[in-house]
PDB file of C-alpha atoms in Angstrom:
ATOM      1  CA  MET A   1     -13.401 -13.856  -1.795  1.00 66.00           C
ATOM      2  CA  ASP A   2     -11.279 -17.059  -2.045  1.00 72.00           C
ATOM      3  CA  ALA A   3     -12.166 -17.409  -5.727  1.00 79.00           C
ATOM      4  CA  GLU A   4     -11.255 -13.769  -6.346  1.00 76.00           C
ATOM      5  CA  ILE A   5      -7.909 -14.154  -4.559  1.00 73.00           C
ATOM      6  CA  THR A   6      -7.110 -17.291  -6.555  1.00 76.00           C
ATOM      7  CA  ARG A   7      -8.020 -15.620  -9.848  1.00 76.00           C
ATOM      8  CA  LEU A   8      -5.877 -12.556  -9.154  1.00 75.00           C
ATOM      9  CA  ALA A   9      -2.968 -14.644  -7.880  1.00 74.00           C
ATOM     10  CA  GLU A  10      -3.006 -16.765 -11.023  1.00 70.00           C
ATOM     11  CA  LYS A  11      -3.120 -13.655 -13.189  1.00 69.00           C
ATOM     12  CA  ALA A  12      -0.142 -12.096 -11.402  1.00 67.00           C
ATOM     13  CA  TRP A  13       1.696 -15.409 -11.529  1.00 57.00           C
ATOM     14  CA  GLU A  14       1.293 -15.551 -15.303  1.00 54.00           C
ATOM     15  CA  GLU A  15       2.465 -12.010 -15.919  1.00 53.00           C
ATOM     16  CA  LEU A  16       4.986 -11.518 -13.065  1.00 43.00           C
ATOM     17  CA  SER A  17       3.390  -8.150 -12.556  1.00 37.00           C
ATOM     18  CA  GLY A  18       3.427  -5.421  -9.930  1.00 36.00           C
ATOM     19  CA  TRP A  19       0.188  -5.139  -7.955  1.00 35.00           C
ATOM     20  CA  LEU A  20      -1.660  -2.720  -5.787  1.00 37.00           C
ATOM     21  CA  GLY A  21      -4.591  -3.147  -3.451  1.00 38.00           C
ATOM     22  CA  LYS A  22      -5.506  -3.006   0.209  1.00 69.00           C
ATOM     23  CA  THR A  23      -3.577  -4.790   2.899  1.00 79.00           C
ATOM     24  CA  THR A  24      -5.528  -7.992   3.560  1.00 79.00           C
ATOM     25  CA  LEU A  25      -6.180  -8.736  -0.087  1.00 82.00           C
ATOM     26  CA  ALA A  26      -2.583  -7.912  -1.022  1.00 86.00           C
ATOM     27  CA  ASN A  27      -1.203 -10.253   1.642  1.00 87.00           C
ATOM     28  CA  ASN A  28      -3.522 -13.066   0.600  1.00 87.00           C
ATOM     29  CA  VAL A  29      -2.686 -12.690  -3.088  1.00 90.00           C
ATOM     30  CA  VAL A  30       1.056 -12.805  -2.309  1.00 92.00           C
ATOM     31  CA  MET A  31       0.615 -15.940  -0.206  1.00 90.00           C
ATOM     32  CA  ALA A  32      -1.390 -17.558  -2.999  1.00 90.00           C
ATOM     33  CA  ILE A  33       1.261 -16.670  -5.597  1.00 90.00           C
ATOM     34  CA  ASN A  34       4.006 -18.168  -3.441  1.00 89.00           C
ATOM     35  CA  ALA A  35       1.901 -21.282  -2.897  1.00 89.00           C
ATOM     36  CA  LEU A  36       1.592 -21.675  -6.678  1.00 88.00           C
ATOM     37  CA  HIS A  37       5.364 -21.308  -6.998  1.00 87.00           C
ATOM     38  CA  GLU A  38       6.012 -23.936  -4.320  1.00 85.00           C
ATOM     39  CA  GLN A  39       3.782 -26.600  -5.853  1.00 82.00           C
ATOM     40  CA  GLY A  40       5.831 -29.723  -6.469  1.00 71.00           C
ATOM     41  CA  LYS A  41       9.091 -28.062  -5.388  1.00 74.00           C
ATOM     42  CA  GLY A  42       9.207 -28.827  -1.680  1.00 67.00           C
ATOM     43  CA  SER A  43       9.114 -26.511   1.316  1.00 66.00           C
ATOM     44  CA  ASN A  44      12.554 -24.890   0.956  1.00 75.00           C
ATOM     45  CA  VAL A  45      11.739 -22.865  -2.148  1.00 80.00           C
ATOM     46  CA  GLU A  46      12.436 -19.130  -1.925  1.00 86.00           C
ATOM     47  CA  ALA A  47       9.309 -16.992  -2.080  1.00 87.00           C
ATOM     48  CA  ILE A  48       8.820 -15.412  -5.485  1.00 91.00           C
ATOM     49  CA  ALA A  49       6.364 -12.674  -4.451  1.00 94.00           C
ATOM     50  CA  ALA A  50       6.445  -9.953  -1.809  1.00 94.00           C
ATOM     51  CA  ASP A  51       4.135  -7.134  -0.800  1.00 94.00           C
ATOM     52  CA  VAL A  52       5.220  -3.601   0.058  1.00 96.00           C
ATOM     53  CA  SER A  53       2.872  -1.126   1.692  1.00 95.00           C
ATOM     54  CA  MET A  54       3.344   2.557   0.978  1.00 95.00           C
ATOM     55  CA  ASP A  55       2.567   3.211   4.667  1.00 95.00           C
ATOM     56  CA  GLY A  56       6.304   3.086   5.295  1.00 97.00           C
ATOM     57  CA  TYR A  57       6.538   6.309   3.324  1.00 98.00           C
ATOM     58  CA  HIS A  58       4.458   8.334   5.774  1.00 98.00           C
ATOM     59  CA  TYR A  59       6.362  11.419   6.822  1.00 98.00           C
ATOM     60  CA  THR A  60       7.360  11.111  10.471  1.00 98.00           C
ATOM     61  CA  ARG A  61       5.527  13.129  13.095  1.00 97.00           C
ATOM     62  CA  ALA A  62       8.648  15.273  13.453  1.00 98.00           C
ATOM     63  CA  GLN A  63       8.642  16.016   9.725  1.00 98.00           C
ATOM     64  CA  LEU A  64       4.956  16.949   9.824  1.00 98.00           C
ATOM     65  CA  ALA A  65       5.571  19.222  12.803  1.00 98.00           C
ATOM     66  CA  ALA A  66       8.278  21.029  10.814  1.00 98.00           C
ATOM     67  CA  MET A  67       5.975  21.862   7.893  1.00 98.00           C
ATOM     68  CA  ASN A  68       4.713  25.389   7.229  1.00 97.00           C
ATOM     69  CA  ASP A  69       1.282  24.512   8.653  1.00 97.00           C
ATOM     70  CA  PRO A  70       2.031  21.774  11.199  1.00 98.00           C
ATOM     71  CA  VAL A  71      -1.477  21.733  12.695  1.00 97.00           C
ATOM     72  CA  THR A  72      -3.054  20.947   9.324  1.00 96.00           C
ATOM     73  CA  ALA A  73      -0.274  18.536   8.367  1.00 97.00           C
ATOM     74  CA  ILE A  74      -0.665  16.509  11.559  1.00 95.00           C
ATOM     75  CA  HIS A  75      -4.468  16.513  11.380  1.00 94.00           C
ATOM     76  CA  ARG A  76      -4.438  15.522   7.713  1.00 96.00           C
ATOM     77  CA  ARG A  77      -1.874  12.745   8.174  1.00 95.00           C
ATOM     78  CA  GLY A  78      -2.795  10.161   5.592  1.00 94.00           C
ATOM     79  CA  ALA A  79      -3.406  12.703   2.821  1.00 97.00           C
ATOM     80  CA  ALA A  80      -1.189  12.433  -0.250  1.00 98.00           C
ATOM     81  CA  PHE A  81       0.949  15.422   0.748  1.00 98.00           C
ATOM     82  CA  THR A  82       1.858  13.742   4.057  1.00 98.00           C
ATOM     83  CA  PHE A  83       3.745  10.944   2.266  1.00 98.00           C
ATOM     84  CA  ASP A  84       7.288  10.852   0.921  1.00 98.00           C
ATOM     85  CA  ALA A  85       6.093  10.304  -2.631  1.00 98.00           C
ATOM     86  CA  ASP A  86       9.564  10.861  -4.090  1.00 98.00           C
ATOM     87  CA  GLY A  87      10.990   8.161  -1.834  1.00 98.00           C
ATOM     88  CA  PHE A  88       8.275   5.726  -2.888  1.00 98.00           C
ATOM     89  CA  CYS A  89       8.879   6.497  -6.553  1.00 98.00           C
ATOM     90  CA  LYS A  90      12.621   5.877  -6.137  1.00 98.00           C
ATOM     91  CA  LEU A  91      11.904   2.441  -4.649  1.00 97.00           C
ATOM     92  CA  VAL A  92       9.682   1.507  -7.598  1.00 97.00           C
ATOM     93  CA  GLU A  93      12.329   2.750 -10.033  1.00 96.00           C
ATOM     94  CA  ARG A  94      15.030   0.711  -8.303  1.00 95.00           C
ATOM     95  CA  LEU A  95      12.912  -2.437  -8.293  1.00 94.00           C
ATOM     96  CA  HIS A  96      12.263  -1.940 -11.986  1.00 90.00           C
ATOM     97  CA  GLN A  97      15.992  -2.268 -12.717  1.00 90.00           C
ATOM     98  CA  PRO A  98      17.887  -5.578 -13.041  1.00 86.00           C
ATOM     99  CA  VAL A  99      19.536  -6.754  -9.826  1.00 82.00           C
ATOM    100  CA  SER A 100      22.569  -8.921  -9.179  1.00 83.00           C
ATOM    101  CA  LYS A 101      22.342 -12.252  -7.382  1.00 85.00           C
ATOM    102  CA  GLY A 102      23.327 -10.902  -3.988  1.00 86.00           C
ATOM    103  CA  THR A 103      21.354  -7.666  -4.095  1.00 91.00           C
ATOM    104  CA  ILE A 104      18.790  -7.096  -1.348  1.00 94.00           C
ATOM    105  CA  ILE A 105      16.635  -3.990  -1.627  1.00 96.00           C
ATOM    106  CA  TYR A 106      15.133  -2.600   1.553  1.00 97.00           C
ATOM    107  CA  ALA A 107      11.907  -0.675   2.052  1.00 97.00           C
ATOM    108  CA  PRO A 108      10.483   1.014   5.155  1.00 98.00           C
ATOM    109  CA  SER A 109       7.452  -0.209   7.092  1.00 96.00           C
ATOM    110  CA  PHE A 110       5.087   1.619   9.434  1.00 95.00           C
ATOM    111  CA  GLU A 111       5.164   0.770  13.141  1.00 93.00           C
ATOM    112  CA  HIS A 112       1.807   1.574  14.730  1.00 86.00           C
ATOM    113  CA  ALA A 113       3.231   1.304  18.248  1.00 86.00           C
ATOM    114  CA  ILE A 114       5.404   4.365  17.644  1.00 91.00           C
ATOM    115  CA  MET A 115       3.128   5.864  14.965  1.00 91.00           C
ATOM    116  CA  ASP A 116       6.094   6.376  12.631  1.00 96.00           C
ATOM    117  CA  PRO A 117       7.931   4.578   9.815  1.00 97.00           C
ATOM    118  CA  VAL A 118      10.861   2.234  10.439  1.00 97.00           C
ATOM    119  CA  GLU A 119      13.594   2.417   7.817  1.00 96.00           C
ATOM    120  CA  ASP A 120      14.921  -0.649   5.970  1.00 96.00           C
ATOM    121  CA  SER A 121      12.577  -3.086   7.713  1.00 95.00           C
ATOM    122  CA  ILE A 122      11.246  -4.870   4.608  1.00 95.00           C
ATOM    123  CA  ALA A 123      13.792  -6.951   2.690  1.00 94.00           C
ATOM    124  CA  ILE A 124      13.097  -7.608  -0.984  1.00 95.00           C
ATOM    125  CA  LEU A 125      15.309 -10.503  -2.051  1.00 93.00           C
ATOM    126  CA  PRO A 126      16.855 -10.925  -5.511  1.00 92.00           C
ATOM    127  CA  THR A 127      14.694 -14.044  -5.916  1.00 91.00           C
ATOM    128  CA  THR A 128      11.559 -11.879  -5.777  1.00 93.00           C
ATOM    129  CA  LYS A 129       9.931 -11.609  -9.199  1.00 92.00           C
ATOM    130  CA  ILE A 130       6.546 -10.152  -8.255  1.00 93.00           C
ATOM    131  CA  VAL A 131       6.111  -7.119  -6.022  1.00 95.00           C
ATOM    132  CA  VAL A 132       2.643  -6.186  -4.828  1.00 94.00           C
ATOM    133  CA  PHE A 133       2.473  -2.489  -3.953  1.00 95.00           C
ATOM    134  CA  GLU A 134      -0.360  -1.624  -1.596  1.00 94.00           C
ATOM    135  CA  GLY A 135      -1.606   1.803  -0.621  1.00 94.00           C
ATOM    136  CA  ASN A 136      -4.087   4.588  -1.185  1.00 94.00           C
ATOM    137  CA  TYR A 137      -2.102   6.646  -3.671  1.00 97.00           C
ATOM    138  CA  VAL A 138      -0.359   4.055  -5.800  1.00 96.00           C
ATOM    139  CA  CYS A 139      -2.596   4.905  -8.767  1.00 96.00           C
ATOM    140  CA  LEU A 140      -2.988   8.630  -8.098  1.00 98.00           C
ATOM    141  CA  ASP A 141      -2.853  10.707 -11.279  1.00 98.00           C
ATOM    142  CA  ARG A 142      -0.410  13.215  -9.834  1.00 98.00           C
ATOM    143  CA  GLU A 143       3.373  13.374  -9.882  1.00 98.00           C
ATOM    144  CA  PRO A 144       5.448  11.630  -8.713  1.00 97.00           C
ATOM    145  CA  TRP A 145       2.815   8.946  -8.038  1.00 98.00           C
ATOM    146  CA  ARG A 146       2.016   8.873 -11.747  1.00 98.00           C
ATOM    147  CA  SER A 147       5.622   8.131 -12.696  1.00 97.00           C
ATOM    148  CA  ALA A 148       5.775   5.246 -10.220  1.00 97.00           C
ATOM    149  CA  ALA A 149       2.479   3.840 -11.499  1.00 97.00           C
ATOM    150  CA  GLN A 150       3.726   3.906 -15.083  1.00 97.00           C
ATOM    151  CA  LEU A 151       6.466   1.436 -14.104  1.00 96.00           C
ATOM    152  CA  MET A 152       3.939  -1.121 -12.871  1.00 95.00           C
ATOM    153  CA  THR A 153       2.634  -3.818 -15.163  1.00 92.00           C
ATOM    154  CA  GLU A 154      -0.946  -3.384 -13.978  1.00 94.00           C
ATOM    155  CA  LEU A 155      -2.916  -1.210 -11.587  1.00 96.00           C
ATOM    156  CA  TRP A 156      -5.709  -2.803  -9.566  1.00 93.00           C
ATOM    157  CA  PHE A 157      -8.194  -0.850  -7.475  1.00 93.00           C
ATOM    158  CA  VAL A 158     -10.030  -2.152  -4.409  1.00 90.00           C
ATOM    159  CA  GLU A 159     -13.529  -0.744  -3.957  1.00 90.00           C
ATOM    160  CA  VAL A 160     -15.215  -0.658  -0.549  1.00 87.00           C
ATOM    161  CA  ASP A 161     -18.693   0.664   0.184  1.00 88.00           C
ATOM    162  CA  ARG A 162     -18.420   4.085   1.827  1.00 91.00           C
ATOM    163  CA  GLU A 163     -20.557   3.183   4.843  1.00 91.00           C
ATOM    164  CA  VAL A 164     -18.682  -0.073   5.355  1.00 88.00           C
ATOM    165  CA  ALA A 165     -15.441   1.907   5.254  1.00 89.00           C
ATOM    166  CA  ARG A 166     -16.835   4.420   7.759  1.00 92.00           C
ATOM    167  CA  LYS A 167     -17.737   1.700  10.273  1.00 90.00           C
ATOM    168  CA  ARG A 168     -14.343   0.026   9.937  1.00 88.00           C
ATOM    169  CA  LEU A 169     -12.479   3.306  10.316  1.00 91.00           C
ATOM    170  CA  VAL A 170     -14.421   4.250  13.451  1.00 93.00           C
ATOM    171  CA  LYS A 171     -13.394   0.981  15.101  1.00 90.00           C
ATOM    172  CA  ARG A 172      -9.803   1.250  13.866  1.00 89.00           C
ATOM    173  CA  HIS A 173      -9.286   4.836  15.023  1.00 91.00           C
ATOM    174  CA  VAL A 174     -10.596   4.084  18.518  1.00 92.00           C
ATOM    175  CA  ALA A 175      -8.719   0.773  18.845  1.00 89.00           C
ATOM    176  CA  SER A 176      -5.421   2.315  17.701  1.00 85.00           C
ATOM    177  CA  GLY A 177      -5.738   5.286  20.026  1.00 87.00           C
ATOM    178  CA  ILE A 178      -5.854   7.842  17.218  1.00 88.00           C
ATOM    179  CA  CYS A 179      -9.256   8.967  18.540  1.00 91.00           C
ATOM    180  CA  GLN A 180     -10.584   8.819  22.096  1.00 94.00           C
ATOM    181  CA  ASP A 181     -14.129   7.792  21.195  1.00 95.00           C
ATOM    182  CA  GLU A 182     -16.429   7.035  18.269  1.00 95.00           C
ATOM    183  CA  GLN A 183     -17.665  10.608  17.982  1.00 96.00           C
ATOM    184  CA  ALA A 184     -14.111  11.890  17.562  1.00 96.00           C
ATOM    185  CA  ALA A 185     -13.425   9.092  15.087  1.00 95.00           C
ATOM    186  CA  ARG A 186     -16.429  10.025  12.953  1.00 96.00           C
ATOM    187  CA  GLU A 187     -15.283  13.655  12.902  1.00 96.00           C
ATOM    188  CA  ARG A 188     -11.782  12.625  11.840  1.00 95.00           C
ATOM    189  CA  ILE A 189     -13.241  10.491   9.070  1.00 96.00           C
ATOM    190  CA  ARG A 190     -15.307  13.446   7.839  1.00 96.00           C
ATOM    191  CA  THR A 191     -12.438  15.942   7.916  1.00 96.00           C
ATOM    192  CA  THR A 192      -9.557  13.691   6.868  1.00 95.00           C
ATOM    193  CA  ASP A 193     -10.210  10.137   5.672  1.00 95.00           C
ATOM    194  CA  PHE A 194     -13.112  10.866   3.353  1.00 96.00           C
ATOM    195  CA  LEU A 195     -11.353  13.934   1.940  1.00 97.00           C
ATOM    196  CA  ASN A 196      -8.516  11.579   1.028  1.00 96.00           C
ATOM    197  CA  ALA A 197     -10.964   9.061  -0.427  1.00 95.00           C
ATOM    198  CA  ASP A 198     -12.552  11.741  -2.606  1.00 97.00           C
ATOM    199  CA  ASP A 199      -9.117  12.821  -3.830  1.00 97.00           C
ATOM    200  CA  ILE A 200      -8.336   9.236  -4.821  1.00 96.00           C
ATOM    201  CA  LEU A 201     -11.660   8.677  -6.591  1.00 96.00           C
ATOM    202  CA  GLU A 202     -11.515  11.983  -8.456  1.00 97.00           C
ATOM    203  CA  ASN A 203      -7.855  11.707  -9.497  1.00 98.00           C
ATOM    204  CA  ARG A 204      -7.300   8.032 -10.169  1.00 97.00           C
ATOM    205  CA  LEU A 205      -5.384   6.649 -13.114  1.00 98.00           C
ATOM    206  CA  PRO A 206      -7.116   4.064 -15.332  1.00 97.00           C
ATOM    207  CA  VAL A 207      -6.909   0.619 -13.747  1.00 96.00           C
ATOM    208  CA  LYS A 208      -6.890  -2.893 -15.168  1.00 95.00           C
ATOM    209  CA  GLU A 209      -8.823  -4.524 -12.333  1.00 92.00           C
ATOM    210  CA  ARG A 210     -11.509  -3.262  -9.967  1.00 92.00           C
ATOM    211  CA  VAL A 211     -11.939  -5.583  -7.000  1.00 88.00           C
ATOM    212  CA  LYS A 212     -14.966  -5.227  -4.757  1.00 82.00           C
ATOM    213  CA  CYS A 213     -14.372  -6.016  -1.093  1.00 76.00           C
ATOM    214  CA  CYS A 214     -17.134  -6.254   1.473  1.00 62.00           C
TER     215      CYS A 214
END
């Protein structure tokens, strides 16, 4: 994995490109890019890369409850239609434009303690040249996701074995309190998470890199 992270970081460093992937890999690639930038420049150098998760664009629980079918919307939270795709696209469009020296662009994050997004909690500084976008639907071949993806230099896709993903999700859902026990977690995975995964796999834009994670 270290060799893969180094290779991808060096590639992004060379092209100053946008990036997408899953959280751990995205964070590690950003750290590696910034380490490359800092080489020989001391410790006070501004970071040149930042990662932004699309999780901050989850609709709030209140917004889901106000939908035409709130029961389905709440149960299917995590599906593409439960995200503010237009808001995400607007962020990508804004980051694609030139910025002045003092401009700071803010993005939302997702706070698991309250199970809702927090506005303007990620600061993207004018010194940032590489933005790594991370999330399930960044390369979805459906508007407005498609329009956002077309503004990115490259799309990268992280592949995880389905059974490995199932085991990780069971643990995550129970640990986070989303599900009371493993049986409930497995049912949620069957009726929500894997439906989302199938949507992604069946409707994915062409990607430049496919990264296998174990």
